[in-house]
Amino acid sequence: MKKIQYLLLSLAIGLGSCQDIDTLQKDPGAITNPSADLILTGILTNTWDAPWSTDHRHNQFMTQNEAYYDGQAYGWTTGSYDVFYTSLRNVNRMEIEAAKTGDVGAHYLTLAKFFKAYFYSRATEMFGDVPMSEAIKGVSDENFKPKYDAQKDIYVQVLKWLEEANAEMPALIAKKPAISGDYMYGGDLAKWQKLINSYRLRVLISLSKRADDSPELNVKQQFAAIVNDPSKYPLITTNADNFQVVYNTINTYPLWPSNGVVVKNDKRNTLGATFTDIAKATRDPRLLVVALPADALKGNADAYQRYGGGKTGDLQSTLLEQAGKGLLSMINFDYWEASAAGVPAIQLGAHEVHFSIAEAINRGWLTGNAADYYAKGVTESMKFYNIAQTEIDRFLAANPYPGNNAQGLQKILEQKYMAFFENSGRQAFYNYRRTGIPAFSIGQSNSNNNQIPVRWAYPTTEYTTNEVNVKASLKSQFNGADTQNSVMWLIK
């Protein structure tokens, strides 16, 4: 009898132990049923690009002259899908969770359309064709090898999502839903609507080379419809509505030192000549805010001639020698590192919107006064740096818009480039890639056979996980080649 009791007790303990093991295998810290607002916060972390990165050196705003560190040689080859498709999976999950709550979560479904447009457009402008229509279906449809969609088709869908998101916004704004998790706009859907339409202008202007041969996109017509109907398509027109990252004591500014002690000397990182030369030629007051006079040039009677920038095309050893001689300007530490919060990092700002409209008018896409939008673009950019209106007026008087001609387009694009300084990720590079303005420095430091690359090759993992589809896409786009110099449909 005792043996039977012992066996029963042992069996009970064994069964209980199995249940305990199953329980213990669950991560107590894992969130298995995340709410849409929590997912939104995670998505937002991948929507912005930090300043003072390699991207901005390839924008030719700054140079890194210490050989121990990565410079600005344009030596990239492959890129990564991680940020784009991780974010898109999260967007998909946000849609699923929001749908469970009915009308309460409707605004998350509309924001999801913007995010899908945002991440797919960012992916395609980097690589060319990318998976879209069959992407993010590994779990639902067990399709782990999605086909690649043609870049034109991706842009058609991107613009459709943005149109739909804008159309849905007024009703959502009227309901004034409580949105937690939005640390970019604080849940203000009116500002999100402005971003949706402003981003659509960015996408459309990026398609300028396809404006006359792609009726499926209606680039000119769409652009004009947005600008000509501000009540239906509100835009970011002042810095108050900029899509930007505001740093703080927790999410500190990228330049802020971990110990809080700012060392106001860094000759390894100095201004780039592409930016500095334009600023000096136009006597741009932003230069006096963002940078310090070069030590060896401080005695110059002309304040603007006290600044020097290094050519991106020069070898790092040459730049290091110039910096050692005090010929190159460092950043203004008192401006950029006044506190742990530093300076907001604009991702899409009012200046860009105004310059894009000015460019569209210059190109004949719509009627209007390009000079006014040019002036507004300059003004909003300079206001960001707290430059007085009298100085802004002086600059505009000395650098007027020359008219709807090639010189006018050059002036618009140069000022758009200047406004992108340490903002908006790779947009300065993408605008150069599309227009050739301003002229980028190419020299001995270039490790791409004296060429500025125009794309990133596909991730190497695609050749092991999705080989058939990636090779089919390469054949249709680039005759099978996958290099950083292959010209995608967007910019042909």
Short mmCIF file of C-alpha atoms in Angstrom, two decimals:
data_model
loop_
_atom_site.label_atom_id
_atom_site.label_comp_id
_atom_site.label_asym_id
_atom_site.label_seq_id
_atom_site.Cartn_x
_atom_site.Cartn_y
_atom_site.Cartn_z
CA MET A 1 0.00 0.00 0.00
CA LYS A 2 2.82 2.32 0.93
CA LYS A 3 4.51 1.55 -2.39
CA ILE A 4 1.31 2.50 -4.26
CA GLN A 5 1.01 5.78 -2.30
CA TYR A 6 4.66 6.52 -3.02
CA LEU A 7 4.17 5.90 -6.74
CA LEU A 8 1.08 8.10 -6.86
CA LEU A 9 2.90 10.85 -5.00
CA SER A 10 5.89 10.58 -7.35
CA LEU A 11 3.60 10.73 -10.38
CA ALA A 12 1.85 13.81 -9.04
CA ILE A 13 5.16 15.53 -8.39
CA GLY A 14 6.38 14.58 -11.86
CA LEU A 15 3.29 15.98 -13.53
CA GLY A 16 3.54 19.13 -11.47
CA SER A 17 7.18 19.50 -12.39
CA CYS A 18 6.35 19.29 -16.13
CA GLN A 19 3.81 22.06 -15.73
CA ASP A 20 6.33 24.14 -13.83
CA ILE A 21 8.90 23.69 -16.61
CA ASP A 22 6.39 24.85 -19.21
CA THR A 23 5.65 27.86 -17.11
CA LEU A 24 9.30 28.60 -16.53
CA GLN A 25 9.97 28.49 -20.26
CA LYS A 26 7.81 31.58 -20.67
CA ASP A 27 9.76 34.81 -20.45
CA PRO A 28 8.15 36.76 -17.59
CA GLY A 29 9.44 39.98 -19.12
CA ALA A 30 8.01 39.31 -22.57
CA ILE A 31 4.98 41.30 -23.74
CA THR A 32 2.79 38.77 -25.51
CA ASN A 33 -0.23 41.01 -26.09
CA PRO A 34 1.15 44.49 -26.74
CA SER A 35 -1.25 47.38 -27.11
CA ALA A 36 -1.22 49.52 -30.24
CA ASP A 37 0.13 52.57 -28.40
CA LEU A 38 3.10 50.58 -27.06
CA ILE A 39 3.88 49.30 -30.54
CA LEU A 40 3.63 52.86 -31.89
CA THR A 41 6.43 53.97 -29.57
CA GLY A 42 8.65 51.21 -30.89
CA ILE A 43 7.88 52.12 -34.50
CA LEU A 44 8.77 55.77 -33.88
CA THR A 45 12.27 54.85 -32.73
CA ASN A 46 13.02 53.77 -36.30
CA THR A 47 11.56 56.83 -38.03
CA TRP A 48 14.43 59.19 -37.37
CA ASP A 49 18.07 59.51 -38.32
CA ALA A 50 20.58 60.91 -35.86
CA PRO A 51 22.90 63.80 -36.72
CA TRP A 52 26.71 63.61 -36.76
CA SER A 53 26.75 60.22 -38.49
CA THR A 54 28.63 58.76 -41.44
CA ASP A 55 25.60 59.66 -43.55
CA HIS A 56 26.17 63.33 -42.85
CA ARG A 57 29.82 63.04 -43.77
CA HIS A 58 28.67 61.53 -47.06
CA ASN A 59 26.34 64.53 -47.30
CA GLN A 60 29.65 66.45 -47.18
CA PHE A 61 28.62 68.56 -44.20
CA MET A 62 31.57 67.40 -42.09
CA THR A 63 34.82 65.47 -42.49
CA GLN A 64 36.49 62.93 -40.19
CA ASN A 65 40.26 63.17 -40.54
CA GLU A 66 41.52 60.61 -38.00
CA ALA A 67 42.51 57.43 -39.88
CA TYR A 68 41.62 55.26 -36.87
CA TYR A 69 37.96 56.10 -37.51
CA ASP A 70 35.77 55.68 -40.56
CA GLY A 71 36.06 58.62 -42.91
CA GLN A 72 34.02 59.67 -45.92
CA ALA A 73 35.34 57.46 -48.69
CA TYR A 74 31.98 56.33 -50.15
CA GLY A 75 33.17 52.77 -49.72
CA TRP A 76 29.86 51.17 -48.90
CA THR A 77 28.62 48.17 -50.85
CA THR A 78 25.72 46.27 -49.27
CA GLY A 79 22.98 47.67 -47.07
CA SER A 80 20.59 46.21 -44.52
CA TYR A 81 16.86 45.57 -44.53
CA ASP A 82 16.68 45.27 -40.75
CA VAL A 83 15.22 48.66 -39.84
CA PHE A 84 12.69 48.68 -42.66
CA TYR A 85 11.20 45.23 -42.32
CA THR A 86 11.43 45.05 -38.54
CA SER A 87 9.46 48.29 -38.47
CA LEU A 88 6.97 47.02 -41.04
CA ARG A 89 6.37 43.87 -39.00
CA ASN A 90 5.66 46.10 -36.04
CA VAL A 91 3.29 48.21 -38.13
CA ASN A 92 1.48 45.05 -39.14
CA ARG A 93 1.18 44.05 -35.49
CA MET A 94 -0.10 47.50 -34.58
CA GLU A 95 -2.82 47.10 -37.20
CA ILE A 96 -3.83 43.74 -35.74
CA GLU A 97 -4.02 45.06 -32.19
CA ALA A 98 -5.80 48.27 -33.20
CA ALA A 99 -8.41 46.33 -35.18
CA LYS A 100 -9.35 44.45 -31.99
CA THR A 101 -10.48 47.70 -30.37
CA GLY A 102 -12.82 48.85 -33.14
CA ASP A 103 -13.34 52.60 -33.54
CA VAL A 104 -11.18 53.27 -30.50
CA GLY A 105 -8.10 52.21 -32.44
CA ALA A 106 -9.02 53.66 -35.83
CA HIS A 107 -6.31 56.33 -35.71
CA TYR A 108 -3.62 53.65 -35.37
CA LEU A 109 -4.84 52.07 -38.61
CA THR A 110 -4.52 55.42 -40.39
CA LEU A 111 -1.06 56.03 -38.95
CA ALA A 112 -0.15 52.53 -40.14
CA LYS A 113 -0.79 53.62 -43.72
CA PHE A 114 1.65 56.48 -43.28
CA PHE A 115 4.28 54.22 -41.74
CA LYS A 116 3.96 51.66 -44.52
CA ALA A 117 4.43 54.43 -47.08
CA TYR A 118 7.34 55.80 -45.06
CA PHE A 119 9.34 52.59 -44.63
CA TYR A 120 8.72 51.14 -48.08
CA SER A 121 9.71 54.42 -49.75
CA ARG A 122 12.84 54.65 -47.63
CA ALA A 123 13.75 51.09 -48.56
CA THR A 124 13.19 51.51 -52.29
CA GLU A 125 15.11 54.81 -52.52
CA MET A 126 18.07 53.02 -50.95
CA PHE A 127 18.08 49.77 -52.95
CA GLY A 128 15.72 49.96 -55.94
CA ASP A 129 13.12 47.18 -56.21
CA VAL A 130 12.26 45.62 -52.84
CA PRO A 131 9.67 43.11 -51.58
CA MET A 132 6.34 44.77 -50.79
CA SER A 133 3.18 43.00 -51.97
CA GLU A 134 4.31 39.64 -50.57
CA ALA A 135 6.38 40.99 -47.68
CA ILE A 136 5.41 40.62 -44.00
CA LYS A 137 3.45 37.46 -44.79
CA GLY A 138 5.78 34.86 -43.34
CA VAL A 139 3.49 34.09 -40.41
CA SER A 140 0.07 34.68 -41.97
CA ASP A 141 0.63 33.09 -45.38
CA GLU A 142 3.84 31.12 -44.74
CA ASN A 143 5.53 33.03 -47.55
CA PHE A 144 9.13 33.43 -46.46
CA LYS A 145 10.47 34.16 -49.95
CA PRO A 146 8.60 37.25 -51.17
CA LYS A 147 8.92 38.49 -54.72
CA TYR A 148 10.49 41.86 -55.44
CA ASP A 149 8.11 44.60 -56.56
CA ALA A 150 9.08 47.03 -59.30
CA GLN A 151 10.07 50.44 -57.98
CA LYS A 152 7.36 52.18 -59.99
CA ASP A 153 4.70 49.91 -58.47
CA ILE A 154 6.03 50.59 -55.00
CA TYR A 155 5.69 54.34 -55.52
CA VAL A 156 2.16 53.94 -56.87
CA GLN A 157 1.19 52.13 -53.67
CA VAL A 158 3.10 54.53 -51.41
CA LEU A 159 1.28 57.54 -52.85
CA LYS A 160 -2.03 55.71 -52.54
CA TRP A 161 -1.46 55.00 -48.85
CA LEU A 162 -0.61 58.66 -48.23
CA GLU A 163 -3.72 59.85 -50.06
CA GLU A 164 -5.91 57.46 -48.05
CA ALA A 165 -4.30 58.45 -44.75
CA ASN A 166 -4.93 62.13 -45.43
CA ALA A 167 -8.56 61.46 -46.38
CA GLU A 168 -9.17 59.61 -43.11
CA MET A 169 -7.55 62.20 -40.86
CA PRO A 170 -10.25 64.93 -40.59
CA ALA A 171 -12.82 62.58 -39.03
CA LEU A 172 -10.21 61.21 -36.64
CA ILE A 173 -9.03 64.68 -35.63
CA ALA A 174 -12.62 65.68 -34.85
CA LYS A 175 -12.92 62.81 -32.35
CA LYS A 176 -9.82 64.02 -30.46
CA PRO A 177 -8.68 60.52 -29.45
CA ALA A 178 -6.26 60.05 -26.59
CA ILE A 179 -2.98 58.77 -28.07
CA SER A 180 -0.26 57.61 -25.76
CA GLY A 181 3.09 56.43 -26.98
CA ASP A 182 3.59 59.28 -29.49
CA TYR A 183 6.72 61.08 -28.34
CA MET A 184 7.17 62.87 -31.68
CA TYR A 185 3.91 64.84 -31.93
CA GLY A 186 2.35 64.16 -28.53
CA GLY A 187 -0.72 62.57 -30.09
CA ASP A 188 -1.62 65.65 -32.16
CA LEU A 189 -3.25 64.17 -35.26
CA ALA A 190 -3.49 67.58 -36.95
CA LYS A 191 0.31 67.66 -37.03
CA TRP A 192 0.41 64.09 -38.28
CA GLN A 193 -1.86 65.07 -41.16
CA LYS A 194 0.55 67.86 -42.10
CA LEU A 195 3.41 65.38 -42.01
CA ILE A 196 1.53 62.91 -44.22
CA ASN A 197 1.03 65.52 -46.95
CA SER A 198 4.49 67.01 -46.57
CA TYR A 199 6.03 63.58 -46.88
CA ARG A 200 3.96 63.03 -50.00
CA LEU A 201 5.54 66.17 -51.49
CA ARG A 202 8.98 64.75 -50.66
CA VAL A 203 8.12 61.52 -52.47
CA LEU A 204 6.72 63.36 -55.48
CA ILE A 205 9.67 65.73 -55.86
CA SER A 206 12.02 62.72 -55.60
CA LEU A 207 10.23 61.40 -58.71
CA SER A 208 11.12 64.47 -60.80
CA LYS A 209 12.99 62.37 -63.38
CA ARG A 210 9.84 60.27 -63.88
CA ALA A 211 7.37 63.16 -64.00
CA ASP A 212 6.93 63.06 -67.79
CA ASP A 213 7.02 59.33 -68.51
CA SER A 214 4.95 57.68 -65.77
CA PRO A 215 1.25 58.53 -66.10
CA GLU A 216 0.44 55.92 -63.46
CA LEU A 217 2.02 58.25 -60.91
CA ASN A 218 0.62 61.61 -62.09
CA VAL A 219 3.53 63.29 -60.34
CA LYS A 220 2.84 66.85 -61.49
CA GLN A 221 -0.90 66.61 -61.05
CA GLN A 222 -0.65 65.14 -57.56
CA PHE A 223 1.87 67.75 -56.47
CA ALA A 224 -0.25 70.64 -57.78
CA ALA A 225 -3.43 69.23 -56.21
CA ILE A 226 -1.82 69.18 -52.77
CA VAL A 227 -0.33 72.66 -52.92
CA ASN A 228 -3.45 74.24 -54.44
CA ASP A 229 -5.82 72.90 -51.76
CA PRO A 230 -4.34 73.67 -48.32
CA SER A 231 -7.64 73.06 -46.53
CA LYS A 232 -7.76 69.48 -47.81
CA TYR A 233 -4.01 68.96 -47.74
CA PRO A 234 -2.50 70.93 -44.84
CA LEU A 235 1.30 71.07 -44.87
CA ILE A 236 4.19 71.73 -42.51
CA THR A 237 4.80 75.44 -43.16
CA THR A 238 6.40 76.59 -39.89
CA ASN A 239 9.01 75.11 -37.59
CA ALA A 240 6.33 74.57 -34.94
CA ASP A 241 5.10 71.57 -36.95
CA ASN A 242 8.47 70.08 -37.88
CA PHE A 243 8.78 66.31 -37.64
CA GLN A 244 11.79 66.22 -35.36
CA VAL A 245 13.44 64.41 -32.47
CA VAL A 246 13.69 66.46 -29.31
CA TYR A 247 16.45 65.08 -27.11
CA ASN A 248 16.48 65.24 -23.31
CA THR A 249 18.48 64.12 -20.28
CA ILE A 250 17.41 60.49 -20.85
CA ASN A 251 17.63 60.33 -24.64
CA THR A 252 20.66 62.57 -24.80
CA TYR A 253 22.00 64.40 -27.82
CA PRO A 254 24.46 62.27 -29.85
CA LEU A 255 27.36 64.63 -29.15
CA TRP A 256 26.70 64.83 -25.42
CA PRO A 257 29.54 63.13 -23.51
CA SER A 258 28.60 60.37 -21.05
CA ASN A 259 30.33 62.17 -18.19
CA GLY A 260 28.68 65.48 -19.04
CA VAL A 261 32.02 67.24 -19.52
CA VAL A 262 32.16 69.01 -22.89
CA VAL A 263 35.69 69.28 -24.26
CA LYS A 264 35.50 72.20 -26.68
CA ASN A 265 38.15 71.00 -29.05
CA ASP A 266 37.82 68.30 -31.72
CA LYS A 267 40.09 68.77 -34.70
CA ARG A 268 39.32 65.25 -35.90
CA ASN A 269 35.84 66.38 -36.99
CA THR A 270 35.75 69.57 -39.02
CA LEU A 271 33.43 71.30 -41.45
CA GLY A 272 33.17 70.04 -45.01
CA ALA A 273 34.09 72.39 -47.85
CA THR A 274 30.93 71.67 -49.88
CA PHE A 275 28.84 73.24 -47.10
CA THR A 276 31.34 75.85 -45.98
CA ASP A 277 32.16 77.22 -49.45
CA ILE A 278 28.48 77.91 -50.22
CA ALA A 279 28.03 79.56 -46.82
CA LYS A 280 31.06 81.80 -47.34
CA ALA A 281 30.11 82.73 -50.91
CA THR A 282 26.58 83.74 -49.86
CA ARG A 283 27.63 85.21 -46.48
CA ASP A 284 25.24 82.87 -44.72
CA PRO A 285 24.70 83.79 -41.03
CA ARG A 286 24.03 80.12 -40.21
CA LEU A 287 27.75 79.47 -40.62
CA LEU A 288 28.52 81.81 -37.72
CA VAL A 289 26.12 79.86 -35.52
CA VAL A 290 26.99 76.25 -36.31
CA ALA A 291 30.79 76.52 -36.43
CA LEU A 292 33.82 78.25 -34.96
CA PRO A 293 36.42 80.28 -36.88
CA ALA A 294 39.50 78.28 -37.81
CA ASP A 295 42.41 79.12 -35.50
CA ALA A 296 44.78 80.19 -38.26
CA LEU A 297 42.12 82.35 -39.95
CA LYS A 298 40.82 84.30 -36.96
CA GLY A 299 42.82 87.39 -37.87
CA ASN A 300 40.95 87.89 -41.16
CA ALA A 301 39.04 91.17 -41.25
CA ASP A 302 36.14 89.52 -43.08
CA ALA A 303 34.22 87.41 -40.55
CA TYR A 304 33.23 84.85 -43.18
CA GLN A 305 36.79 84.32 -44.33
CA ARG A 306 37.67 83.13 -40.84
CA TYR A 307 36.03 79.81 -41.60
CA GLY A 308 37.52 76.88 -43.49
CA GLY A 309 36.17 73.52 -44.60
CA GLY A 310 37.95 70.37 -45.69
CA LYS A 311 37.28 68.76 -49.06
CA THR A 312 35.58 65.40 -48.76
CA GLY A 313 37.70 64.12 -51.64
CA ASP A 314 40.98 64.81 -49.80
CA LEU A 315 42.82 62.04 -47.98
CA GLN A 316 42.33 61.89 -44.24
CA SER A 317 46.05 62.55 -43.80
CA THR A 318 45.70 65.78 -45.78
CA LEU A 319 42.71 66.85 -43.72
CA LEU A 320 44.51 66.01 -40.51
CA GLU A 321 47.46 68.16 -41.56
CA GLN A 322 45.15 71.06 -42.43
CA ALA A 323 43.33 70.73 -39.13
CA GLY A 324 46.66 70.66 -37.26
CA LYS A 325 47.61 73.92 -38.93
CA GLY A 326 44.34 75.49 -37.80
CA LEU A 327 42.91 75.87 -41.30
CA LEU A 328 39.65 73.99 -40.70
CA SER A 329 36.66 75.01 -38.60
CA MET A 330 35.29 72.93 -35.77
CA ILE A 331 31.66 72.98 -34.70
CA ASN A 332 30.37 75.59 -32.26
CA PHE A 333 30.29 73.51 -29.09
CA ASP A 334 28.38 76.18 -27.16
CA TYR A 335 25.53 75.86 -29.65
CA TRP A 336 25.35 72.12 -30.24
CA GLU A 337 26.28 71.01 -26.72
CA ALA A 338 24.74 73.66 -24.54
CA SER A 339 22.98 70.88 -22.62
CA ALA A 340 22.25 67.16 -22.76
CA ALA A 341 19.23 68.01 -24.94
CA GLY A 342 21.45 69.58 -27.58
CA VAL A 343 19.48 70.65 -30.65
CA PRO A 344 16.35 68.99 -32.12
CA ALA A 345 17.10 66.76 -35.12
CA ILE A 346 14.68 67.65 -37.92
CA GLN A 347 13.51 64.71 -40.02
CA LEU A 348 11.16 66.69 -42.26
CA GLY A 349 10.89 70.42 -41.74
CA ALA A 350 9.09 73.47 -43.03
CA HIS A 351 12.15 74.59 -44.97
CA GLU A 352 12.08 71.40 -47.07
CA VAL A 353 8.39 71.82 -47.89
CA HIS A 354 8.87 75.40 -49.10
CA PHE A 355 11.94 74.54 -51.19
CA SER A 356 10.16 71.56 -52.76
CA ILE A 357 7.24 73.77 -53.77
CA ALA A 358 9.65 76.37 -55.14
CA GLU A 359 11.37 73.64 -57.18
CA ALA A 360 8.05 72.36 -58.52
CA ILE A 361 7.06 75.87 -59.64
CA ASN A 362 10.48 76.33 -61.22
CA ARG A 363 9.94 73.08 -63.14
CA GLY A 364 6.51 74.22 -64.32
CA TRP A 365 4.47 71.69 -62.35
CA LEU A 366 2.16 74.38 -61.01
CA THR A 367 1.68 78.12 -61.06
CA GLY A 368 2.82 80.29 -58.21
CA ASN A 369 5.61 82.54 -57.03
CA ALA A 370 8.73 80.43 -56.57
CA ALA A 371 10.56 83.42 -55.10
CA ASP A 372 8.11 83.53 -52.18
CA TYR A 373 8.60 79.85 -51.37
CA TYR A 374 12.36 80.19 -51.76
CA ALA A 375 12.29 83.04 -49.24
CA LYS A 376 10.08 81.07 -46.87
CA GLY A 377 12.43 78.11 -47.04
CA VAL A 378 15.43 80.25 -46.18
CA THR A 379 13.50 82.02 -43.44
CA GLU A 380 12.28 78.90 -41.66
CA SER A 381 15.74 77.36 -41.80
CA MET A 382 17.39 80.45 -40.34
CA LYS A 383 14.71 80.81 -37.66
CA PHE A 384 15.61 77.31 -36.53
CA TYR A 385 19.03 78.74 -35.66
CA ASN A 386 17.46 81.78 -33.93
CA ILE A 387 18.81 84.19 -36.53
CA ALA A 388 17.23 87.65 -36.37
CA GLN A 389 14.80 88.69 -39.08
CA THR A 390 17.03 91.64 -40.02
CA GLU A 391 19.84 89.19 -40.83
CA ILE A 392 17.46 86.98 -42.79
CA ASP A 393 16.28 89.97 -44.82
CA ARG A 394 19.87 91.00 -45.50
CA PHE A 395 20.72 87.51 -46.73
CA LEU A 396 17.68 87.35 -49.04
CA ALA A 397 18.46 90.77 -50.47
CA ALA A 398 22.00 89.67 -51.24
CA ASN A 399 20.91 86.27 -52.56
CA PRO A 400 17.64 86.80 -54.46
CA TYR A 401 15.84 84.14 -56.44
CA PRO A 402 16.98 84.66 -60.06
CA GLY A 403 13.83 83.39 -61.75
CA ASN A 404 12.28 80.20 -63.10
CA ASN A 405 15.35 79.08 -64.96
CA ALA A 406 18.40 76.89 -64.44
CA GLN A 407 20.00 79.49 -62.19
CA GLY A 408 16.85 79.63 -60.09
CA LEU A 409 16.79 75.85 -59.72
CA GLN A 410 20.45 75.90 -58.70
CA LYS A 411 19.72 78.50 -56.03
CA ILE A 412 16.75 76.55 -54.64
CA LEU A 413 18.66 73.29 -54.46
CA GLU A 414 21.74 74.88 -52.90
CA GLN A 415 19.65 76.46 -50.17
CA LYS A 416 17.77 73.22 -49.63
CA TYR A 417 21.14 71.54 -49.15
CA MET A 418 22.21 74.19 -46.64
CA ALA A 419 18.97 73.74 -44.68
CA PHE A 420 19.59 69.99 -44.47
CA PHE A 421 22.80 70.52 -42.43
CA GLU A 422 22.92 67.64 -39.89
CA ASN A 423 19.18 67.09 -40.44
CA SER A 424 16.91 64.76 -42.44
CA GLY A 425 19.24 61.79 -42.71
CA ARG A 426 20.38 61.09 -46.28
CA GLN A 427 18.11 63.61 -47.97
CA ALA A 428 21.01 65.90 -48.93
CA PHE A 429 22.72 62.93 -50.62
CA TYR A 430 19.50 61.82 -52.34
CA ASN A 431 18.90 65.32 -53.67
CA TYR A 432 22.45 65.46 -55.00
CA ARG A 433 21.96 62.01 -56.57
CA ARG A 434 18.81 63.26 -58.30
CA THR A 435 20.01 66.70 -59.42
CA GLY A 436 23.81 66.90 -59.16
CA ILE A 437 23.42 70.03 -56.99
CA PRO A 438 25.52 71.10 -55.24
CA ALA A 439 28.59 69.58 -56.87
CA PHE A 440 30.11 67.03 -54.49
CA SER A 441 33.83 66.76 -53.89
CA ILE A 442 35.49 63.68 -55.37
CA GLY A 443 39.19 62.99 -54.94
CA GLN A 444 41.89 60.67 -53.65
CA SER A 445 39.89 59.55 -50.64
CA ASN A 446 37.17 58.07 -52.84
CA SER A 447 37.26 54.28 -52.70
CA ASN A 448 34.63 53.80 -55.40
CA ASN A 449 36.73 54.44 -58.48
CA ASN A 450 36.18 58.20 -58.32
CA GLN A 451 32.40 57.85 -58.29
CA ILE A 452 29.73 58.80 -55.78
CA PRO A 453 27.63 55.63 -55.32
CA VAL A 454 23.95 55.84 -56.22
CA ARG A 455 22.51 52.90 -54.24
CA TRP A 456 23.29 50.09 -51.82
CA ALA A 457 23.67 46.48 -52.95
CA TYR A 458 21.12 44.07 -51.51
CA PRO A 459 21.84 42.42 -48.15
CA THR A 460 23.97 39.29 -48.52
CA THR A 461 21.36 37.32 -46.56
CA GLU A 462 18.97 37.69 -49.49
CA TYR A 463 21.23 35.40 -51.52
CA THR A 464 20.79 32.61 -48.98
CA THR A 465 17.15 33.12 -48.01
CA ASN A 466 15.52 34.56 -51.14
CA GLU A 467 17.99 33.91 -53.95
CA VAL A 468 15.57 33.25 -56.82
CA ASN A 469 13.61 36.45 -56.26
CA VAL A 470 16.55 38.76 -55.64
CA LYS A 471 18.32 37.51 -58.77
CA ALA A 472 15.17 37.89 -60.85
CA SER A 473 14.87 41.47 -59.66
CA LEU A 474 18.51 42.21 -60.46
CA LYS A 475 18.08 40.85 -63.96
CA SER A 476 15.07 43.09 -64.62
CA GLN A 477 16.72 46.17 -63.12
CA PHE A 478 20.45 46.04 -63.72
CA ASN A 479 21.04 43.16 -66.15
CA GLY A 480 22.00 40.97 -63.20
CA ALA A 481 24.54 43.28 -61.52
CA ASP A 482 24.20 44.21 -57.87
CA THR A 483 26.55 47.10 -57.21
CA GLN A 484 26.45 50.47 -55.52
CA ASN A 485 26.82 52.08 -58.94
CA SER A 486 23.81 50.44 -60.61
CA VAL A 487 21.32 53.15 -61.59
CA MET A 488 17.79 52.46 -60.35
CA TRP A 489 14.60 53.44 -62.21
CA LEU A 490 13.99 56.38 -59.84
CA ILE A 491 17.01 58.34 -61.07
CA LYS A 492 17.51 57.15 -64.65
#
